[in-house]
PDB file of C-alpha atoms in Angstrom:
ATOM      1  CA  MET A   1      71.799 257.857  21.416  1.00 35.00           C
ATOM      2  CA  GLN A   2      69.544 258.273  18.655  1.00 41.00           C
ATOM      3  CA  ARG A   3      65.503 258.447  20.198  1.00 47.00           C
ATOM      4  CA  ARG A   4      63.486 255.255  18.318  1.00 52.00           C
ATOM      5  CA  ARG A   5      60.503 256.512  16.437  1.00 65.00           C
ATOM      6  CA  SER A   6      57.460 255.072  17.568  1.00 78.00           C
ATOM      7  CA  ALA A   7      55.983 252.760  14.484  1.00 86.00           C
ATOM      8  CA  LEU A   8      52.796 254.914  14.710  1.00 92.00           C
ATOM      9  CA  VAL A   9      54.322 257.577  13.439  1.00 92.00           C
ATOM     10  CA  GLY A  10      56.094 255.735  11.440  1.00 90.00           C
ATOM     11  CA  ARG A  11      53.152 254.779   9.579  1.00 92.00           C
ATOM     12  CA  LEU A  12      51.493 258.056   9.773  1.00 94.00           C
ATOM     13  CA  VAL A  13      50.781 260.192   6.151  1.00 92.00           C
ATOM     14  CA  ALA A  14      51.476 263.803   6.558  1.00 90.00           C
ATOM     15  CA  ASP A  15      50.322 265.801   3.364  1.00 81.00           C
ATOM     16  CA  GLN A  16      51.423 269.513   3.739  1.00 77.00           C
ATOM     17  CA  PRO A  17      53.390 270.780   6.754  1.00 78.00           C
ATOM     18  CA  GLY A  18      50.652 272.468   9.492  1.00 83.00           C
ATOM     19  CA  SER A  19      47.863 270.221   8.361  1.00 82.00           C
ATOM     20  CA  PRO A  20      43.953 270.871   9.230  1.00 92.00           C
ATOM     21  CA  GLN A  21      43.249 269.246  12.817  1.00 92.00           C
ATOM     22  CA  GLN A  22      40.362 267.102  11.285  1.00 94.00           C
ATOM     23  CA  ALA A  23      43.245 265.428   9.068  1.00 94.00           C
ATOM     24  CA  ILE A  24      45.568 264.997  11.917  1.00 96.00           C
ATOM     25  CA  LEU A  25      42.341 262.698  13.331  1.00 96.00           C
ATOM     26  CA  ASP A  26      41.738 261.367  10.481  1.00 96.00           C
ATOM     27  CA  GLU A  27      44.944 259.741   9.875  1.00 96.00           C
ATOM     28  CA  LEU A  28      45.426 258.851  13.108  1.00 97.00           C
ATOM     29  CA  ARG A  29      42.382 256.778  13.314  1.00 96.00           C
ATOM     30  CA  ARG A  30      43.041 255.503   9.741  1.00 95.00           C
ATOM     31  CA  VAL A  31      46.313 253.733  11.174  1.00 95.00           C
ATOM     32  CA  ILE A  32      44.912 252.785  14.500  1.00 95.00           C
ATOM     33  CA  LEU A  33      42.006 250.897  12.960  1.00 94.00           C
ATOM     34  CA  GLU A  34      44.424 249.411  10.528  1.00 91.00           C
ATOM     35  CA  GLY A  35      45.496 247.261  13.485  1.00 87.00           C
ATOM     36  CA  ALA A  36      49.355 247.576  11.815  1.00 82.00           C
ATOM     37  CA  THR A  37      50.538 248.985  15.038  1.00 88.00           C
ATOM     38  CA  LEU A  38      49.376 246.520  18.275  1.00 88.00           C
ATOM     39  CA  PRO A  39      47.210 247.812  21.290  1.00 92.00           C
ATOM     40  CA  GLY A  40      49.503 249.670  23.280  1.00 90.00           C
ATOM     41  CA  THR A  41      51.594 251.268  21.241  1.00 92.00           C
ATOM     42  CA  PRO A  42      53.173 254.678  22.375  1.00 93.00           C
ATOM     43  CA  ILE A  43      52.076 257.766  21.096  1.00 95.00           C
ATOM     44  CA  PRO A  44      54.088 260.633  20.941  1.00 95.00           C
ATOM     45  CA  LEU A  45      52.376 263.550  21.156  1.00 94.00           C
ATOM     46  CA  ALA A  46      55.473 266.030  19.976  1.00 95.00           C
ATOM     47  CA  GLU A  47      56.681 263.513  17.093  1.00 94.00           C
ATOM     48  CA  VAL A  48      52.775 263.031  15.641  1.00 95.00           C
ATOM     49  CA  ALA A  49      53.271 267.395  15.911  1.00 95.00           C
ATOM     50  CA  ASP A  50      56.436 267.487  14.604  1.00 94.00           C
ATOM     51  CA  LEU A  51      55.471 265.583  11.528  1.00 93.00           C
ATOM     52  CA  PHE A  52      52.527 267.455  10.622  1.00 94.00           C
ATOM     53  CA  GLY A  53      54.087 270.440  10.891  1.00 93.00           C
ATOM     54  CA  VAL A  54      51.711 271.908  13.557  1.00 95.00           C
ATOM     55  CA  SER A  55      51.615 272.723  17.712  1.00 95.00           C
ATOM     56  CA  GLN A  56      50.683 270.101  20.250  1.00 96.00           C
ATOM     57  CA  ILE A  57      47.072 271.524  20.626  1.00 96.00           C
ATOM     58  CA  PRO A  58      45.236 270.394  17.819  1.00 96.00           C
ATOM     59  CA  VAL A  59      47.387 266.731  18.186  1.00 97.00           C
ATOM     60  CA  ARG A  60      46.324 266.800  21.431  1.00 96.00           C
ATOM     61  CA  GLU A  61      42.761 267.669  19.990  1.00 97.00           C
ATOM     62  CA  SER A  62      42.883 265.036  17.580  1.00 97.00           C
ATOM     63  CA  LEU A  63      43.209 262.476  20.583  1.00 97.00           C
ATOM     64  CA  LYS A  64      40.909 263.473  23.167  1.00 97.00           C
ATOM     65  CA  THR A  65      38.532 262.701  20.347  1.00 97.00           C
ATOM     66  CA  LEU A  66      40.225 259.341  19.826  1.00 97.00           C
ATOM     67  CA  ILE A  67      39.834 258.818  23.580  1.00 97.00           C
ATOM     68  CA  GLY A  68      36.094 259.275  23.130  1.00 96.00           C
ATOM     69  CA  GLU A  69      35.664 256.541  20.305  1.00 96.00           C
ATOM     70  CA  GLY A  70      37.906 254.562  22.592  1.00 95.00           C
ATOM     71  CA  LEU A  71      40.670 254.188  20.414  1.00 96.00           C
ATOM     72  CA  VAL A  72      42.805 255.467  21.911  1.00 97.00           C
ATOM     73  CA  ALA A  73      43.628 255.741  25.944  1.00 95.00           C
ATOM     74  CA  HIS A  74      45.770 258.229  28.015  1.00 95.00           C
ATOM     75  CA  ARG A  75      47.631 257.952  31.826  1.00 90.00           C
ATOM     76  CA  SER A  76      49.017 260.782  33.405  1.00 86.00           C
ATOM     77  CA  ASN A  77      52.395 259.019  33.762  1.00 82.00           C
ATOM     78  CA  SER A  78      52.691 257.529  30.077  1.00 82.00           C
ATOM     79  CA  GLY A  79      50.804 259.374  27.674  1.00 93.00           C
ATOM     80  CA  TYR A  80      48.720 258.035  24.855  1.00 96.00           C
ATOM     81  CA  THR A  81      49.064 254.683  23.404  1.00 94.00           C
ATOM     82  CA  VAL A  82      46.756 252.670  21.062  1.00 95.00           C
ATOM     83  CA  ALA A  83      43.780 251.497  23.547  1.00 94.00           C
ATOM     84  CA  GLN A  84      44.232 247.969  24.595  1.00 93.00           C
ATOM     85  CA  LEU A  85      41.072 246.202  25.693  1.00 94.00           C
ATOM     86  CA  THR A  86      40.715 243.527  28.559  1.00 92.00           C
ATOM     87  CA  VAL A  87      39.267 239.802  27.243  1.00 90.00           C
ATOM     88  CA  GLN A  88      36.479 240.828  29.315  1.00 92.00           C
ATOM     89  CA  GLU A  89      36.083 244.213  27.161  1.00 94.00           C
ATOM     90  CA  LEU A  90      36.379 242.352  24.138  1.00 94.00           C
ATOM     91  CA  ARG A  91      33.672 239.579  24.904  1.00 94.00           C
ATOM     92  CA  GLU A  92      31.684 242.904  25.346  1.00 95.00           C
ATOM     93  CA  MET A  93      32.031 244.862  22.707  1.00 96.00           C
ATOM     94  CA  TYR A  94      31.596 241.750  20.425  1.00 95.00           C
ATOM     95  CA  ILE A  95      28.135 241.239  21.998  1.00 96.00           C
ATOM     96  CA  VAL A  96      27.145 245.180  21.832  1.00 97.00           C
ATOM     97  CA  ARG A  97      28.172 244.155  17.946  1.00 96.00           C
ATOM     98  CA  GLU A  98      26.156 241.320  17.642  1.00 96.00           C
ATOM     99  CA  THR A  99      22.943 242.641  19.330  1.00 97.00           C
ATOM    100  CA  LEU A 100      23.016 246.079  16.900  1.00 98.00           C
ATOM    101  CA  GLU A 101      23.577 244.065  13.883  1.00 98.00           C
ATOM    102  CA  ALA A 102      20.731 241.355  15.151  1.00 97.00           C
ATOM    103  CA  ALA A 103      18.327 244.531  15.779  1.00 98.00           C
ATOM    104  CA  SER A 104      18.529 246.226  11.808  1.00 98.00           C
ATOM    105  CA  LEU A 105      18.819 242.113  10.328  1.00 98.00           C
ATOM    106  CA  THR A 106      14.785 242.068   9.685  1.00 98.00           C
ATOM    107  CA  SER A 107      14.585 245.766   8.371  1.00 98.00           C
ATOM    108  CA  ALA A 108      17.412 245.150   6.214  1.00 98.00           C
ATOM    109  CA  VAL A 109      15.791 241.911   4.598  1.00 98.00           C
ATOM    110  CA  ALA A 110      12.922 243.910   3.648  1.00 98.00           C
ATOM    111  CA  ASN A 111      14.451 247.466   3.241  1.00 98.00           C
ATOM    112  CA  ALA A 112      16.865 245.507   0.299  1.00 98.00           C
ATOM    113  CA  THR A 113      17.370 246.374  -3.172  1.00 98.00           C
ATOM    114  CA  ASP A 114      19.007 244.516  -5.856  1.00 98.00           C
ATOM    115  CA  THR A 115      21.781 246.161  -5.247  1.00 98.00           C
ATOM    116  CA  ASP A 116      22.388 245.790  -2.064  1.00 98.00           C
ATOM    117  CA  ARG A 117      21.714 242.095  -2.221  1.00 98.00           C
ATOM    118  CA  ALA A 118      24.186 242.387  -5.165  1.00 98.00           C
ATOM    119  CA  ALA A 119      26.556 243.884  -2.403  1.00 98.00           C
ATOM    120  CA  ILE A 120      26.266 241.144  -0.217  1.00 98.00           C
ATOM    121  CA  VAL A 121      26.993 238.691  -2.327  1.00 98.00           C
ATOM    122  CA  ALA A 122      30.358 240.445  -3.751  1.00 98.00           C
ATOM    123  CA  ALA A 123      31.300 241.312   0.311  1.00 98.00           C
ATOM    124  CA  ASN A 124      30.506 237.221   0.531  1.00 98.00           C
ATOM    125  CA  ASN A 125      32.671 236.288  -2.539  1.00 98.00           C
ATOM    126  CA  LEU A 126      35.761 238.357  -1.266  1.00 98.00           C
ATOM    127  CA  LEU A 127      35.684 236.533   1.989  1.00 97.00           C
ATOM    128  CA  GLN A 128      35.878 233.066   0.093  1.00 97.00           C
ATOM    129  CA  GLN A 129      38.831 234.082  -1.730  1.00 98.00           C
ATOM    130  CA  ALA A 130      40.190 235.609   1.269  1.00 97.00           C
ATOM    131  CA  ILE A 131      40.106 231.732   2.669  1.00 97.00           C
ATOM    132  CA  ASP A 132      40.966 229.924  -0.192  1.00 97.00           C
ATOM    133  CA  ASN A 133      44.353 232.271  -0.273  1.00 97.00           C
ATOM    134  CA  ASP A 134      45.221 231.791   3.294  1.00 96.00           C
ATOM    135  CA  ASP A 135      44.741 235.329   3.878  1.00 97.00           C
ATOM    136  CA  PRO A 136      44.001 236.070   7.892  1.00 96.00           C
ATOM    137  CA  LEU A 137      44.334 239.813   6.996  1.00 95.00           C
ATOM    138  CA  THR A 138      41.924 240.066   4.010  1.00 96.00           C
ATOM    139  CA  TYR A 139      39.933 237.708   5.715  1.00 97.00           C
ATOM    140  CA  HIS A 140      39.426 240.785   8.637  1.00 96.00           C
ATOM    141  CA  ARG A 141      38.802 243.215   6.293  1.00 95.00           C
ATOM    142  CA  GLU A 142      36.727 241.918   4.726  1.00 96.00           C
ATOM    143  CA  SER A 143      34.733 240.242   7.407  1.00 97.00           C
ATOM    144  CA  ARG A 144      33.729 244.189   7.976  1.00 96.00           C
ATOM    145  CA  HIS A 145      32.931 244.845   4.766  1.00 97.00           C
ATOM    146  CA  PHE A 146      30.095 241.562   5.245  1.00 98.00           C
ATOM    147  CA  HIS A 147      28.829 242.780   7.799  1.00 97.00           C
ATOM    148  CA  LEU A 148      28.179 246.172   7.461  1.00 97.00           C
ATOM    149  CA  ALA A 149      26.923 244.926   4.072  1.00 98.00           C
ATOM    150  CA  LEU A 150      23.969 242.661   5.258  1.00 98.00           C
ATOM    151  CA  THR A 151      22.663 245.635   8.007  1.00 98.00           C
ATOM    152  CA  ARG A 152      23.080 248.545   6.049  1.00 98.00           C
ATOM    153  CA  PRO A 153      20.185 248.053   3.952  1.00 98.00           C
ATOM    154  CA  SER A 154      18.186 248.230   7.268  1.00 98.00           C
ATOM    155  CA  ARG A 155      18.449 252.218   6.500  1.00 98.00           C
ATOM    156  CA  MET A 156      18.833 252.469  10.686  1.00 98.00           C
ATOM    157  CA  PHE A 157      20.930 255.245  10.274  1.00 97.00           C
ATOM    158  CA  ARG A 158      22.107 256.377  14.127  1.00 97.00           C
ATOM    159  CA  LEU A 159      22.190 252.239  15.313  1.00 98.00           C
ATOM    160  CA  LEU A 160      24.620 252.084  11.271  1.00 97.00           C
ATOM    161  CA  HIS A 161      26.450 254.267  13.255  1.00 97.00           C
ATOM    162  CA  MET A 162      26.578 252.741  16.893  1.00 97.00           C
ATOM    163  CA  LEU A 163      27.322 249.559  14.754  1.00 97.00           C
ATOM    164  CA  GLU A 164      30.291 250.949  13.349  1.00 96.00           C
ATOM    165  CA  SER A 165      31.971 252.693  16.307  1.00 96.00           C
ATOM    166  CA  ALA A 166      31.182 249.523  18.128  1.00 96.00           C
ATOM    167  CA  TRP A 167      33.196 247.232  15.245  1.00 96.00           C
ATOM    168  CA  ASN A 168      35.804 250.719  15.881  1.00 96.00           C
ATOM    169  CA  VAL A 169      36.844 249.607  19.000  1.00 95.00           C
ATOM    170  CA  THR A 170      37.776 246.052  18.932  1.00 95.00           C
ATOM    171  CA  GLU A 171      39.690 246.596  15.366  1.00 94.00           C
ATOM    172  CA  PRO A 172      43.383 247.290  17.389  1.00 92.00           C
ATOM    173  CA  VAL A 173      42.427 244.006  18.244  1.00 93.00           C
ATOM    174  CA  GLN A 174      42.353 242.366  14.422  1.00 93.00           C
ATOM    175  CA  THR A 175      40.464 239.420  15.703  1.00 94.00           C
ATOM    176  CA  MET A 176      40.652 236.772  12.653  1.00 95.00           C
ATOM    177  CA  VAL A 177      44.424 237.386  11.700  1.00 94.00           C
ATOM    178  CA  HIS A 178      44.981 236.068  15.367  1.00 92.00           C
ATOM    179  CA  VAL A 179      43.010 232.904  15.503  1.00 94.00           C
ATOM    180  CA  ALA A 180      43.535 229.688  13.010  1.00 94.00           C
ATOM    181  CA  PRO A 181      42.674 228.786  10.118  1.00 96.00           C
ATOM    182  CA  SER A 182      39.951 226.070  11.018  1.00 96.00           C
ATOM    183  CA  HIS A 183      37.957 228.939  13.053  1.00 96.00           C
ATOM    184  CA  ARG A 184      37.441 231.210   9.873  1.00 96.00           C
ATOM    185  CA  ALA A 185      36.790 228.565   7.753  1.00 96.00           C
ATOM    186  CA  ALA A 186      33.937 228.114  10.310  1.00 97.00           C
ATOM    187  CA  LEU A 187      32.518 231.445  10.148  1.00 97.00           C
ATOM    188  CA  HIS A 188      32.506 231.497   6.814  1.00 97.00           C
ATOM    189  CA  ALA A 189      30.673 229.082   6.779  1.00 97.00           C
ATOM    190  CA  ASP A 190      27.960 230.773   8.520  1.00 98.00           C
ATOM    191  CA  HIS A 191      27.908 233.678   5.904  1.00 97.00           C
ATOM    192  CA  ARG A 192      27.202 231.531   3.074  1.00 97.00           C
ATOM    193  CA  GLN A 193      24.131 230.324   5.402  1.00 98.00           C
ATOM    194  CA  MET A 194      23.593 234.006   6.230  1.00 98.00           C
ATOM    195  CA  VAL A 195      23.742 234.938   2.841  1.00 98.00           C
ATOM    196  CA  ASP A 196      21.354 232.448   1.388  1.00 98.00           C
ATOM    197  CA  ALA A 197      18.848 233.566   4.509  1.00 98.00           C
ATOM    198  CA  PHE A 198      19.377 237.104   3.801  1.00 98.00           C
ATOM    199  CA  LEU A 199      18.342 236.283  -0.099  1.00 98.00           C
ATOM    200  CA  ALA A 200      15.647 234.015   0.731  1.00 98.00           C
ATOM    201  CA  GLY A 201      13.633 236.844   2.396  1.00 98.00           C
ATOM    202  CA  ASP A 202      13.511 234.539   5.273  1.00 98.00           C
ATOM    203  CA  VAL A 203      14.406 236.702   8.561  1.00 98.00           C
ATOM    204  CA  GLU A 204      13.825 233.386  11.030  1.00 98.00           C
ATOM    205  CA  GLN A 205      16.527 231.274   9.418  1.00 98.00           C
ATOM    206  CA  LEU A 206      18.671 234.676   8.687  1.00 98.00           C
ATOM    207  CA  LEU A 207      18.348 236.156  12.680  1.00 98.00           C
ATOM    208  CA  THR A 208      18.797 232.011  13.611  1.00 98.00           C
ATOM    209  CA  VAL A 209      21.772 231.696  11.938  1.00 98.00           C
ATOM    210  CA  ALA A 210      23.164 235.224  13.050  1.00 97.00           C
ATOM    211  CA  GLU A 211      23.058 233.919  16.827  1.00 97.00           C
ATOM    212  CA  LEU A 212      24.696 230.643  16.138  1.00 97.00           C
ATOM    213  CA  HIS A 213      27.756 232.876  14.397  1.00 97.00           C
ATOM    214  CA  ALA A 214      27.462 235.308  17.395  1.00 96.00           C
ATOM    215  CA  GLN A 215      27.646 231.976  19.647  1.00 96.00           C
ATOM    216  CA  ARG A 216      30.448 230.562  17.299  1.00 96.00           C
ATOM    217  CA  LEU A 217      32.322 233.774  17.741  1.00 95.00           C
ATOM    218  CA  ASN A 218      32.449 233.885  21.169  1.00 93.00           C
ATOM    219  CA  SER A 219      33.614 230.365  21.566  1.00 95.00           C
ATOM    220  CA  VAL A 220      36.544 231.879  18.909  1.00 94.00           C
ATOM    221  CA  ILE A 221      37.723 234.866  20.752  1.00 92.00           C
ATOM    222  CA  ALA A 222      38.392 232.755  23.717  1.00 90.00           C
ATOM    223  CA  THR A 223      41.448 231.195  22.185  1.00 90.00           C
ATOM    224  CA  LEU A 224      42.598 234.706  21.000  1.00 91.00           C
ATOM    225  CA  PRO A 225      46.713 234.921  23.236  1.00 84.00           C
ATOM    226  CA  THR A 226      46.403 236.738  26.497  1.00 80.00           C
ATOM    227  CA  ASP A 227      50.177 237.018  27.408  1.00 80.00           C
ATOM    228  CA  THR A 228      51.100 238.617  23.972  1.00 80.00           C
ATOM    229  CA  GLY A 229      50.188 242.113  24.990  1.00 80.00           C
ATOM    230  CA  LEU A 230      47.734 242.164  22.514  1.00 86.00           C
ATOM    231  CA  LEU A 231      44.896 242.064  24.989  1.00 89.00           C
ATOM    232  CA  SER A 232      45.515 243.450  28.824  1.00 83.00           C
ATOM    233  CA  ALA A 233      44.615 241.554  31.497  1.00 71.00           C
ATOM    234  CA  ASP A 234      44.307 243.985  34.022  1.00 58.00           C
ATOM    235  CA  ILE A 235      41.327 246.392  33.615  1.00 48.00           C
ATOM    236  CA  SER A 236      43.155 249.089  35.628  1.00 46.00           C
ATOM    237  CA  SER A 237      45.654 249.121  32.561  1.00 41.00           C
ATOM    238  CA  THR A 238      43.287 251.132  30.050  1.00 41.00           C
ATOM    239  CA  GLN A 239      41.599 253.438  32.140  1.00 41.00           C
TER     240      GLN A 239
END
């Protein structure tokens, strides 16, 4: 009987045999961050190596890097898998994201150029289109772009790197895809208020709305299903 191919391997694209390790790393990261493969999906070392036409060594090194980024988990008896967060870990990562974002907003408002402000408006418009089209996948993707557009003008590059890394850890869950349309609409209403405050240069109002938005996010996260494999109920399963 032919062994069924891993869902993750089926989404990888290998341009040519003998791919360099960086290309393998980038492609594995891309597929995981897209969220098309559920947390807990196996990552078969040999199959990935065969696909890229390399030995298992560069694949293993790539997976070690992704373990360090919180995107891949490894257990000696079950191999490599897309990392699966517990409910508590997901909440913690949202706290990290919210804290880093809030720390950047004062500088972002002060340093923003017309180009930065236009990027924020454009990102918010794409979110509105996703709401209008009831398109949760696009909403999830554009929500990240919106929040990064808000923080990028801060020019706090180390902080922004940490924020992107924290956001990456939560991406396999695809949170906004799995919540009710009413929750996405309520969160987007917060986004509109954040845009208004940013464009007005009202840092106090922006921070107030950002805090309320964080509280709303926390309540929305609490609605995610815990019995579908999306999240792990056992913290030991992520070790």
